[in-house]
Coordinates of C-alpha atoms in Angstrom, one line a residue:
Chain A
M192 CA 21.7 17.4 7.5
S193 CA 19.1 15.6 9.4
Q194 CA 19.4 12.1 10.8
R195 CA 15.8 11.7 9.8
P196 CA 15.8 13.2 6.3
L197 CA 12.5 11.7 5.2
T198 CA 10.3 13.0 8.0
A199 CA 12.2 15.9 9.7
R200 CA 10.7 18.5 7.5
A201 CA 7.1 17.4 8.1
R202 CA 4.8 19.9 9.8
P203 CA 3.4 18.9 13.2
D204 CA -0.1 19.0 11.8
R205 CA 0.8 16.7 8.9
Q206 CA -0.5 19.3 6.4
P207 CA 1.4 19.4 3.1
H208 CA 3.8 22.2 2.4
S209 CA 3.3 24.7 -0.4
L210 CA 6.1 24.8 -2.9
S211 CA 7.6 28.0 -1.5
E212 CA 7.5 26.5 2.0
W213 CA 9.2 23.4 0.7
R214 CA 11.9 25.5 -1.1
A215 CA 12.5 27.4 2.1
L216 CA 13.2 24.1 3.9
G217 CA 15.8 23.2 1.2
G218 CA 13.4 21.4 -1.1
Y219 CA 14.4 20.9 -4.8
A220 CA 18.1 21.3 -4.0
G221 CA 18.4 17.6 -4.8
L222 CA 16.8 18.2 -8.2
E223 CA 19.0 21.1 -8.9
R224 CA 22.1 19.0 -8.1
A225 CA 20.7 16.1 -10.2
M226 CA 20.2 18.3 -13.3
S227 CA 23.8 19.4 -13.1
L228 CA 24.8 15.8 -13.6
S229 CA 24.3 13.4 -16.4
P230 CA 21.5 10.8 -16.0
T231 CA 24.2 8.1 -15.6
E232 CA 25.9 10.1 -12.9
V233 CA 22.6 10.4 -11.0
L234 CA 22.1 6.6 -11.3
E235 CA 25.6 6.0 -10.1
T236 CA 25.1 8.2 -7.1
V237 CA 22.0 6.3 -6.1
E238 CA 23.8 3.1 -6.7
A239 CA 26.6 4.1 -4.4
A240 CA 24.1 5.0 -1.7
A241 CA 23.0 1.4 -1.5
L242 CA 19.3 2.3 -1.7
N243 CA 17.2 -0.8 -1.6
G244 CA 13.6 -0.6 -2.8
R245 CA 11.2 0.0 0.1
G246 CA 8.1 -1.6 -1.4
G247 CA 8.8 -5.0 0.1
A248 CA 11.3 -7.0 -1.9
G249 CA 14.3 -4.8 -1.2
F250 CA 15.7 -4.9 -4.7
P251 CA 18.4 -2.3 -5.2
A252 CA 16.8 0.7 -6.8
A253 CA 19.7 1.7 -9.1
K254 CA 19.9 -1.9 -10.3
K255 CA 16.3 -1.7 -11.3
W256 CA 16.9 1.5 -13.1
R257 CA 19.8 -0.1 -15.0
F258 CA 17.3 -2.5 -16.6
M259 CA 15.8 0.5 -18.5
P260 CA 17.2 0.9 -22.1
D261 CA 20.1 3.3 -22.3
G262 CA 19.2 6.9 -23.0
R263 CA 15.8 8.1 -24.1
S264 CA 14.4 5.7 -26.7
G265 CA 13.6 7.7 -29.7
D266 CA 10.7 5.6 -30.8
G267 CA 8.2 6.5 -28.1
P268 CA 7.5 7.2 -24.4
S269 CA 8.8 5.5 -21.3
Y270 CA 7.5 5.7 -17.8
L271 CA 8.4 6.1 -14.2
I272 CA 5.6 4.9 -11.9
V273 CA 5.5 5.8 -8.2
N274 CA 3.6 3.1 -6.3
G275 CA 1.4 4.6 -3.7
D276 CA -1.0 1.7 -3.4
E277 CA -0.1 1.0 0.2
M278 CA -2.5 -1.6 1.7
E279 CA -0.3 -4.2 3.5
P280 CA -1.7 -5.0 6.9
G281 CA 0.3 -2.9 9.4
A282 CA 1.7 -0.4 6.9
Y283 CA 0.9 3.3 7.1
K284 CA 4.2 4.9 6.1
D285 CA 3.5 5.8 2.5
R286 CA 0.2 7.5 3.7
F287 CA 2.3 9.8 5.9
L288 CA 4.8 10.6 3.1
M289 CA 2.1 11.3 0.5
E290 CA -0.1 13.4 2.8
A291 CA 2.5 15.4 4.6
L292 CA 5.4 15.5 2.2
P293 CA 4.1 15.4 -1.4
H294 CA 6.9 17.7 -2.8
Q295 CA 9.5 15.2 -1.6
I296 CA 7.8 12.6 -3.8
V297 CA 7.4 14.9 -6.8
E298 CA 11.1 16.0 -6.5
G299 CA 12.2 12.4 -6.1
A300 CA 10.1 11.2 -9.0
I301 CA 11.6 13.9 -11.3
I302 CA 15.1 12.9 -10.4
A303 CA 14.4 9.2 -10.9
S304 CA 12.7 9.9 -14.2
Y305 CA 15.7 11.9 -15.3
A306 CA 18.0 9.0 -14.3
V307 CA 16.0 6.5 -16.4
Q308 CA 15.1 9.1 -19.0
A309 CA 11.4 8.6 -18.6
S310 CA 9.1 10.9 -20.5
E311 CA 6.1 10.6 -18.1
A312 CA 5.9 10.0 -14.4
I313 CA 2.7 8.6 -12.8
V314 CA 1.9 8.5 -9.1
L315 CA -0.7 5.8 -8.4
V316 CA -2.5 6.3 -5.1
R317 CA -5.2 4.1 -3.6
D318 CA -8.7 5.5 -3.2
A319 CA -8.8 5.2 0.6
Y320 CA -6.0 7.8 0.6
R321 CA -7.9 10.7 -1.0
P322 CA -6.1 13.3 1.1
A323 CA -2.9 12.0 -0.4
I324 CA -4.4 12.1 -4.0
A325 CA -5.2 15.8 -3.4
A326 CA -1.9 16.7 -1.9
I327 CA 0.2 15.1 -4.7
G328 CA -2.0 16.6 -7.3
R329 CA -1.5 20.1 -5.9
A330 CA 2.3 19.5 -5.5
I331 CA 2.5 18.5 -9.2
E332 CA 0.6 21.7 -10.3
E333 CA 2.9 23.8 -8.2
A334 CA 6.0 22.1 -9.6
V335 CA 4.8 22.7 -13.2
A336 CA 4.2 26.4 -12.4
A337 CA 7.7 26.6 -11.0
G338 CA 9.4 25.0 -14.0
F339 CA 10.4 21.8 -12.2
L340 CA 8.1 19.9 -14.6
G341 CA 7.3 20.4 -18.2
D342 CA 9.7 21.2 -21.1
D343 CA 13.4 21.8 -20.6
I344 CA 13.5 21.4 -16.9
L345 CA 15.8 23.9 -15.2
G346 CA 17.3 25.0 -18.5
S347 CA 18.2 21.4 -19.5
D348 CA 16.9 19.7 -22.6
Y349 CA 15.1 17.2 -20.4
S350 CA 11.3 17.3 -20.4
L351 CA 8.8 15.4 -18.2
T352 CA 5.1 15.3 -17.5
M353 CA 3.6 14.0 -14.3
R354 CA 0.2 13.0 -13.1
V355 CA -1.7 11.2 -10.3
H356 CA -3.7 8.1 -11.1
A357 CA -6.4 7.5 -8.4
S358 CA -7.1 3.8 -8.0
A359 CA -10.4 2.3 -6.6
G360 CA -9.6 -0.4 -4.1
R361 CA -7.9 -3.9 -4.4
Y362 CA -4.6 -4.7 -2.7
I363 CA -3.3 -6.5 -5.8
V364 CA -3.0 -3.2 -7.6
G365 CA 0.2 -2.7 -5.6
E366 CA 1.9 -5.6 -7.4
E367 CA 4.0 -3.8 -10.0
T368 CA 2.7 -5.7 -13.1
A369 CA -0.9 -5.6 -11.9
L370 CA -0.4 -1.9 -11.4
I371 CA 0.6 -1.6 -15.0
E372 CA -2.5 -3.5 -16.1
A373 CA -4.6 -1.2 -13.9
L374 CA -3.1 1.9 -15.6
E375 CA -4.0 0.3 -19.0
G376 CA -7.7 0.2 -17.9
K377 CA -7.7 -3.5 -17.2
R378 CA -8.5 -5.6 -14.2
A379 CA -5.4 -5.6 -12.1
V380 CA -4.2 -9.1 -12.7
P381 CA -0.4 -9.6 -12.5
R382 CA 1.6 -10.3 -15.6
Q383 CA 3.8 -13.3 -16.1
R384 CA 7.5 -12.4 -16.1
P385 CA 9.6 -12.2 -18.2
P386 CA 9.4 -9.8 -19.9
F387 CA 10.0 -7.4 -17.1
P388 CA 8.5 -3.9 -17.1
A389 CA 11.8 -2.3 -18.0
Q390 CA 11.5 -4.1 -21.4
V391 CA 7.7 -4.3 -21.8
G392 CA 5.8 -2.1 -19.4
L393 CA 3.0 0.4 -19.6
W394 CA 1.5 0.4 -23.1
G395 CA 4.3 -2.0 -24.0
R396 CA 7.0 0.7 -23.3
P397 CA 10.0 0.7 -20.9
T398 CA 8.7 1.2 -17.4
T399 CA 10.2 1.5 -13.9
V400 CA 8.0 1.1 -10.8
N401 CA 9.3 2.4 -7.5
N402 CA 7.7 2.6 -4.0
V403 CA 6.8 6.0 -2.5
E404 CA 9.4 5.7 0.3
T405 CA 12.1 4.7 -2.2
I406 CA 11.4 7.8 -4.3
S407 CA 11.3 9.9 -1.1
C408 CA 14.9 9.0 -0.4
V409 CA 16.2 10.1 -3.8
P410 CA 16.3 13.9 -3.3
H411 CA 18.3 13.5 -0.1
I412 CA 20.8 11.2 -1.7
L413 CA 21.4 13.8 -4.5
E414 CA 21.5 16.7 -2.1
N415 CA 23.8 15.2 0.6
G416 CA 25.7 12.5 -1.3
A417 CA 25.8 8.7 -1.4
Q418 CA 28.3 8.4 1.5
W419 CA 26.1 10.5 3.8
F420 CA 23.1 8.3 3.0
R421 CA 25.0 5.1 3.6
A422 CA 26.2 6.4 6.9
L423 CA 22.7 6.9 8.1
S424 CA 22.3 3.2 8.3
K425 CA 23.5 0.7 10.9
T426 CA 24.1 -1.9 8.2
E427 CA 25.3 -2.4 4.7
E428 CA 21.9 -1.2 3.3
G429 CA 21.8 2.5 3.0
G430 CA 19.6 5.2 4.6
T431 CA 17.0 5.4 7.2
K432 CA 13.8 3.3 7.2
L433 CA 10.3 4.3 8.0
Y434 CA 9.0 1.7 10.5
P435 CA 5.3 1.8 11.1
V436 CA 4.7 0.0 14.4
S437 CA 1.3 -1.4 15.4
G438 CA -0.4 -4.0 17.5
R439 CA 0.2 -4.4 21.2
V440 CA 2.5 -1.6 22.0
N441 CA 1.6 1.3 24.3
A442 CA 2.1 4.1 21.8
P443 CA 2.0 2.8 18.3
Q444 CA 3.7 5.2 15.9
L445 CA 5.6 5.7 12.7
I446 CA 9.3 5.8 13.4
E447 CA 12.1 6.9 11.1
A448 CA 15.2 5.3 12.3
P449 CA 18.5 4.1 10.9
M450 CA 18.1 1.1 8.6
G451 CA 18.9 -1.9 10.8
T452 CA 17.3 -0.6 13.9
T453 CA 16.1 -3.6 16.0
A454 CA 12.5 -4.5 17.1
R455 CA 13.5 -4.1 20.7
E456 CA 14.5 -0.4 20.0
L457 CA 11.3 0.3 18.1
I458 CA 9.2 -1.3 20.8
E459 CA 10.9 0.8 23.5
Q460 CA 10.3 4.0 21.5
C461 CA 6.6 3.0 21.4
G462 CA 6.4 2.9 25.2
G463 CA 7.0 -0.9 25.5
I464 CA 4.6 -3.8 25.1
A465 CA 1.0 -3.4 26.0
G466 CA -1.3 -6.0 27.4
D467 CA 0.6 -8.3 29.8
G468 CA 3.9 -6.6 28.9
N469 CA 5.4 -9.8 27.5
L470 CA 6.4 -10.3 23.9
R471 CA 4.8 -13.4 22.4
C472 CA 5.9 -12.8 18.8
F473 CA 6.1 -10.2 16.1
Q474 CA 5.9 -9.8 12.3
P475 CA 8.7 -7.6 11.1
G476 CA 7.3 -6.5 7.8
G477 CA 3.5 -6.6 7.7
G478 CA 1.0 -9.4 7.3
A479 CA 2.8 -11.3 4.6
T480 CA 6.0 -11.9 6.6
A481 CA 7.0 -14.8 8.8
F482 CA 6.5 -14.5 12.6
L483 CA 9.6 -14.0 14.7
E484 CA 10.0 -14.4 18.5
A485 CA 12.1 -12.9 21.3
D486 CA 15.4 -14.4 20.1
D487 CA 15.2 -12.0 17.1
L488 CA 14.4 -8.9 19.1
D489 CA 18.0 -7.7 18.6
T490 CA 18.3 -8.7 14.9
P491 CA 18.7 -5.6 12.7
L492 CA 15.6 -4.9 10.8
D493 CA 17.0 -4.7 7.3
F494 CA 16.3 -6.8 4.2
G495 CA 19.4 -9.0 4.5
N496 CA 19.1 -9.7 8.2
M497 CA 15.4 -10.4 8.1
A498 CA 15.9 -12.9 5.2
R499 CA 18.6 -14.7 7.1
A500 CA 16.3 -14.8 10.1
G501 CA 13.7 -16.6 7.9
S502 CA 11.4 -13.7 7.5
M503 CA 11.3 -10.5 5.4
L504 CA 11.6 -6.8 6.1
G505 CA 8.7 -6.3 3.6
A506 CA 7.1 -2.9 4.2
G507 CA 9.0 -2.6 7.5
A508 CA 5.6 -2.7 9.3
L509 CA 6.3 -4.1 12.8
I510 CA 3.2 -5.9 14.2
V511 CA 3.7 -6.7 17.9
L512 CA 1.8 -9.4 19.8
D513 CA 1.9 -9.6 23.6
G514 CA 1.2 -12.7 25.7
T515 CA -2.6 -12.1 25.6
A516 CA -2.7 -11.9 21.8
C517 CA -3.3 -15.0 19.8
P518 CA -1.1 -15.3 16.7
I519 CA -3.7 -17.7 15.2
G520 CA -6.3 -14.9 15.5
V521 CA -3.9 -12.5 13.8
L522 CA -3.2 -15.1 11.1
A523 CA -6.9 -15.7 10.5
R524 CA -7.5 -12.0 9.8
H525 CA -4.5 -11.8 7.6
Q526 CA -5.6 -14.8 5.6
R527 CA -9.1 -13.6 5.2
F528 CA -7.7 -10.4 3.9
Y529 CA -5.4 -12.1 1.3
A530 CA -8.3 -14.4 0.3
R531 CA -10.5 -11.4 -0.3
E532 CA -7.8 -9.6 -2.2
S533 CA -6.6 -12.4 -4.5
C534 CA -7.2 -11.3 -8.1
G535 CA -8.5 -14.8 -8.8
W536 CA -6.2 -15.7 -11.7
C537 CA -4.0 -18.5 -10.3
T538 CA -5.8 -21.5 -8.8
P539 CA -3.6 -22.1 -5.7
C540 CA -4.2 -18.5 -4.6
R541 CA -7.9 -18.2 -5.7
D542 CA -9.0 -21.5 -4.2
G543 CA -6.3 -22.1 -1.6
L544 CA -6.6 -18.9 0.4
P545 CA -10.4 -19.1 1.1
W546 CA -9.8 -22.7 2.2
V547 CA -7.0 -21.6 4.6
A548 CA -9.1 -18.7 5.9
K549 CA -12.1 -21.0 6.5
I550 CA -10.0 -23.5 8.5
L551 CA -8.5 -20.7 10.6
D552 CA -12.0 -19.4 11.4
A553 CA -13.0 -23.0 12.4
L554 CA -10.0 -23.2 14.6
E555 CA -10.9 -20.0 16.4
A556 CA -14.5 -21.3 16.8
G557 CA -13.3 -24.7 18.1
E558 CA -14.8 -26.5 15.1
A559 CA -11.6 -27.7 13.4
T560 CA -10.1 -31.2 13.4
R561 CA -6.5 -32.4 13.3
S562 CA -6.9 -33.2 9.6
D563 CA -7.6 -29.5 9.0
I564 CA -4.2 -28.6 10.4
D565 CA -2.7 -31.1 8.0
V566 CA -4.5 -29.3 5.2
L567 CA -2.9 -26.0 6.4
R568 CA 0.5 -27.7 6.4
M569 CA 0.0 -29.1 2.9
T570 CA -1.2 -25.8 1.5
A571 CA 1.7 -23.9 3.1
R572 CA 4.2 -26.4 1.5
E573 CA 2.6 -26.9 -1.9
A574 CA 1.2 -23.5 -2.8
A575 CA 4.0 -21.2 -1.5
P576 CA 6.9 -21.8 -4.0
R577 CA 7.6 -19.3 -6.7
G578 CA 6.1 -20.4 -10.0
R579 CA 3.0 -21.8 -8.5
S580 CA 1.3 -18.5 -9.2
F581 CA 2.2 -15.3 -11.2
C582 CA 2.9 -13.1 -8.3
D583 CA 3.9 -13.2 -4.6
L584 CA 0.6 -12.7 -3.0
M585 CA 0.2 -16.4 -2.2
G586 CA 3.8 -16.8 -1.3
G587 CA 3.6 -14.0 1.2
A588 CA 0.4 -15.2 2.8
M589 CA 1.9 -18.7 3.1
A590 CA 5.1 -17.3 4.7
S591 CA 3.1 -16.1 7.6
L592 CA 1.1 -19.4 7.8
A593 CA 4.1 -21.6 7.5
S594 CA 6.0 -19.8 10.3
A595 CA 3.0 -19.9 12.6
L596 CA 2.6 -23.6 12.0
E597 CA 6.2 -24.1 12.9
R598 CA 6.5 -21.8 15.9
F599 CA 3.1 -22.3 17.5
E600 CA 2.3 -25.9 17.0
D601 CA 1.1 -26.4 20.5
L602 CA -1.2 -23.4 20.2
F603 CA -2.8 -24.9 17.0
D604 CA -3.3 -28.1 18.9
A605 CA -4.9 -26.3 21.8
H606 CA -7.4 -24.7 19.4
L607 CA -8.7 -28.2 18.6
D608 CA -10.2 -28.4 22.0
G609 CA -12.9 -25.8 22.1
G610 CA -11.3 -22.9 20.2
C611 CA -8.9 -20.2 21.2
P612 CA -7.5 -20.9 24.6
I613 CA -6.3 -17.3 25.0
A614 CA -9.8 -15.9 24.2
R615 CA -11.1 -18.3 26.9
G616 CA -8.6 -16.9 29.4
G617 CA -6.8 -20.2 29.7
V618 CA -3.3 -21.3 28.6
A619 CA -1.0 -19.0 26.8
Chain B
M61 CA -30.7 9.6 -14.5
S62 CA -28.3 10.2 -17.4
L63 CA -24.9 11.9 -17.2
S64 CA -24.9 15.7 -17.3
P65 CA -23.3 17.4 -20.3
D66 CA -20.6 18.7 -18.0
L67 CA -19.7 15.2 -16.8
R68 CA -19.8 13.8 -20.3
G69 CA -17.4 16.5 -21.4
A70 CA -15.2 15.9 -18.4
I71 CA -15.0 12.2 -19.2
R72 CA -14.1 13.0 -22.8
G73 CA -11.4 15.3 -21.5
E74 CA -9.8 12.5 -19.4
I75 CA -8.9 10.6 -22.6
S76 CA -6.0 12.8 -23.4
H77 CA -4.7 12.7 -19.8
H78 CA -4.5 9.0 -19.5
G79 CA -2.8 7.9 -22.7
G80 CA -6.1 7.1 -24.5
A81 CA -9.6 6.0 -23.8
R82 CA -8.6 2.7 -22.1
G83 CA -6.5 4.5 -19.6
A84 CA -9.3 6.8 -18.8
M85 CA -11.8 4.1 -18.0
L86 CA -11.3 3.9 -14.3
E87 CA -11.2 7.6 -13.9
A88 CA -14.5 7.8 -15.8
L89 CA -16.1 5.4 -13.3
R90 CA -14.7 7.4 -10.4
M91 CA -16.1 10.7 -11.9
I92 CA -19.6 9.1 -12.3
Q93 CA -19.5 7.8 -8.8
Q94 CA -18.4 11.2 -7.5
A95 CA -21.4 12.8 -9.1
H96 CA -24.0 10.1 -8.5
G97 CA -22.7 8.1 -5.5
W98 CA -22.7 4.9 -7.6
V99 CA -22.5 3.6 -11.1
S100 CA -25.7 2.3 -12.7
D101 CA -26.2 0.2 -15.8
A102 CA -27.3 3.2 -17.7
H103 CA -24.2 5.2 -16.6
L104 CA -22.0 2.3 -17.7
Q105 CA -23.6 2.2 -21.1
E106 CA -23.3 6.0 -21.6
A107 CA -19.7 6.1 -20.4
A108 CA -18.7 3.2 -22.7
A109 CA -20.2 5.1 -25.6
I110 CA -18.3 8.3 -24.7
L111 CA -15.0 6.5 -24.4
G112 CA -15.6 4.2 -27.3
V113 CA -14.8 1.0 -25.3
P114 CA -16.8 -2.2 -25.0
Q115 CA -19.4 -1.9 -22.2
A116 CA -18.3 -5.3 -21.0
D117 CA -14.7 -4.1 -20.5
L118 CA -16.0 -1.1 -18.4
E119 CA -18.2 -3.4 -16.4
G120 CA -15.3 -5.8 -15.9
L121 CA -13.4 -2.9 -14.3
A122 CA -16.4 -1.7 -12.3
T123 CA -16.8 -5.1 -10.7
F124 CA -13.1 -5.8 -10.1
Y125 CA -12.5 -2.6 -8.1
S126 CA -14.0 -2.9 -4.7
L127 CA -14.6 0.8 -4.3
I128 CA -16.6 1.3 -7.5
F129 CA -20.1 0.8 -6.3
R130 CA -22.6 -1.0 -8.6
K131 CA -25.6 -0.4 -6.4
P132 CA -26.7 2.8 -4.5
V133 CA -24.8 3.6 -1.3
G134 CA -25.7 5.8 1.6
E135 CA -24.8 9.5 1.9
T136 CA -21.8 8.6 4.0
V137 CA -19.8 5.5 3.2
I138 CA -17.9 4.0 6.3
L139 CA -14.9 1.9 5.4
L140 CA -14.2 0.0 8.7
C141 CA -10.9 -1.8 9.0
D142 CA -11.3 -5.5 9.7
G143 CA -7.5 -6.2 9.6
A144 CA -5.4 -7.9 12.2
C145 CA -3.8 -4.7 13.7
C146 CA -7.2 -3.2 14.3
W147 CA -8.5 -6.5 15.7
L148 CA -5.6 -6.5 18.2
N149 CA -6.8 -3.2 19.5
G150 CA -10.5 -4.1 19.9
A151 CA -12.0 -3.7 16.5
D152 CA -14.6 -6.5 17.0
A153 CA -16.3 -4.6 19.8
V154 CA -16.4 -1.4 17.6
R155 CA -17.8 -3.4 14.7
D156 CA -20.5 -4.9 16.9
A157 CA -21.4 -1.6 18.4
L158 CA -21.5 0.1 15.0
M159 CA -23.7 -2.6 13.5
A160 CA -26.1 -2.4 16.4
R161 CA -26.3 1.4 16.2
L162 CA -26.9 1.4 12.5
G163 CA -28.9 -1.8 12.3
V164 CA -26.9 -3.0 9.3
G165 CA -24.2 -5.6 8.5
F166 CA -21.2 -5.2 6.2
G167 CA -22.2 -4.3 2.7
E168 CA -25.5 -2.8 3.7
T169 CA -27.1 0.6 3.8
T170 CA -29.3 2.0 6.6
A171 CA -33.0 2.2 5.9
D172 CA -32.8 6.0 6.0
G173 CA -30.1 6.0 3.3
R174 CA -27.6 7.9 5.5
Y175 CA -24.9 5.3 6.0
T176 CA -23.3 2.4 4.1
L177 CA -21.0 0.1 6.2
I178 CA -18.2 -1.7 4.3
N179 CA -15.3 -3.8 5.7
I180 CA -11.9 -3.2 4.3
A181 CA -8.3 -3.8 5.3
C182 CA -5.9 -2.1 5.8
V183 CA -6.8 1.6 6.0
G184 CA -3.3 2.7 6.8
G185 CA -4.3 3.8 10.3
C186 CA -2.7 1.0 12.3
N187 CA -1.3 3.6 14.8
R188 CA -4.8 4.8 15.4
A189 CA -6.4 1.3 15.6
P190 CA -9.3 0.5 15.6
A191 CA -9.6 2.8 12.6
A192 CA -11.9 3.6 9.7
V193 CA -12.0 6.0 6.8
V194 CA -15.2 7.9 6.4
G195 CA -17.1 10.0 3.8
R196 CA -16.1 11.4 0.4
D197 CA -12.9 12.8 1.7
R198 CA -12.0 9.4 3.1
A199 CA -11.1 11.0 6.5
L200 CA -9.2 8.7 8.7
V201 CA -10.8 8.3 12.2
G202 CA -9.5 6.4 15.2
P203 CA -8.8 5.1 17.7
L204 CA -12.5 4.1 17.8
A205 CA -14.3 2.7 20.8
P206 CA -17.8 1.1 21.2
D207 CA -18.9 4.1 23.2
R208 CA -17.2 6.7 21.0
L209 CA -18.7 6.3 17.5
D210 CA -19.3 10.0 16.9
A211 CA -16.1 10.2 15.0
V212 CA -17.6 7.8 12.5
L213 CA -21.2 8.9 12.5
G214 CA -20.6 12.6 12.8
A215 CA -18.0 12.9 10.1
P216 CA -18.8 15.1 7.1
R217 CA -20.4 13.3 4.1

């Protein structure tokens, strides 16, 4: 039983396994175990494992599954969707899982589908990940041929079909209700909630959406047990976590480590901080999470601890800035990205983000005024709260902006006098 | 150029795989683009007729999704990351060198029709920053450098 269950089986060349190779490594043992249990027992096992959703919000996976109607609804289909639309700045963990370990996802999706009694599973993958689209497609075909998918799986009376849906760009597709719209052949505009997808989801039917990494944990929980999974973690939240590290570290890499590993430990594993070797700040969960500084280097990176620190674990994507990196420059690129990727439905997001991005560009160019910074403050305050827009795109973007305004006030001011002082080689 | 009989049949075949014609709309656009490189007005009209969906709905999808191309693109499409993690590792210099070498800006195609350069974030290659994805296979390349652009320009179509 590996301490790195999600990645230990991966081949060094990152090429996907055939089904027989995967079986030889112990694959589909979790599915066999699951099919010997009732759907409720599977759900309870995952619940006892304290598996929090890895897509960003950290919502307990089993609790989400419990929102689905009991048993297979006799009056039509229900769906399990695996969200492989990874596009968060700093995140590249789902790419690895999909490209190198597609059978882990197929197996996990079958088990999750069984637990919620879905009749069809769909893996949605972004277009820029075409190697992943191909790998998962092949894994599904092999699983069908082996009897792990289709009618009466492993001699049970449970039947399931699975397919890949290839997307075609746009970050917002990864928002779970936008994703459902996308699957219905519409522009990917998030839905207002309630109703939640478990009640009214794809084609109006009960639907659960889980992240690729969440689903990849499921076979191991079933194979090795809930207590084993919990014990992998350093905190109350079960399992390991895939931490994609990027930015100014000497050897940026994807690290599978116990949930609750600290930024200091991850940075050490990445060969330390690059540039001037000094940490200026970091984002613990990708572009849409609040900046933290050295006093949080030893805070466990899990959902609860990051929330208490005023940030979020998000995608677990650790972005590191050294003393020669400007957080306002990083923020400018994040905000340009979110402005470009807004679906355009809600006014604060559609109109507010381009405005924010424009001001940050002006700050970098030395063309901003003090009143521009007031506009940033006003936008971060007024546009961020839940309910001002249908989804969390704007809220996430404003979390990084608000934290930067709070932590780097002097640096914002310094930009008023001729642009970025760090780019000019001046003050840090 | 109209859609080939094979492609028309393949689009029709997608309807049953996607829970109906509406669910097959994006896949139809992807298939047209796979065959022709982009989606023309005539292709949209034909595909809408095959699927039995309003042409405006199909066009709404085609214009929403950034990687469905509504004008011709080069033989090789370069999706260059302009996100923060690539910027922290020198992406601006790579962008400038690539633009100088190709003589085009973002969203443009070289005069010889070989390359189209598009900015995107994030390509999921932050450990290989600055990174890009290139060609029909969307091959991830990186880390790039201004004097090492062959990974981008020499990649298969």
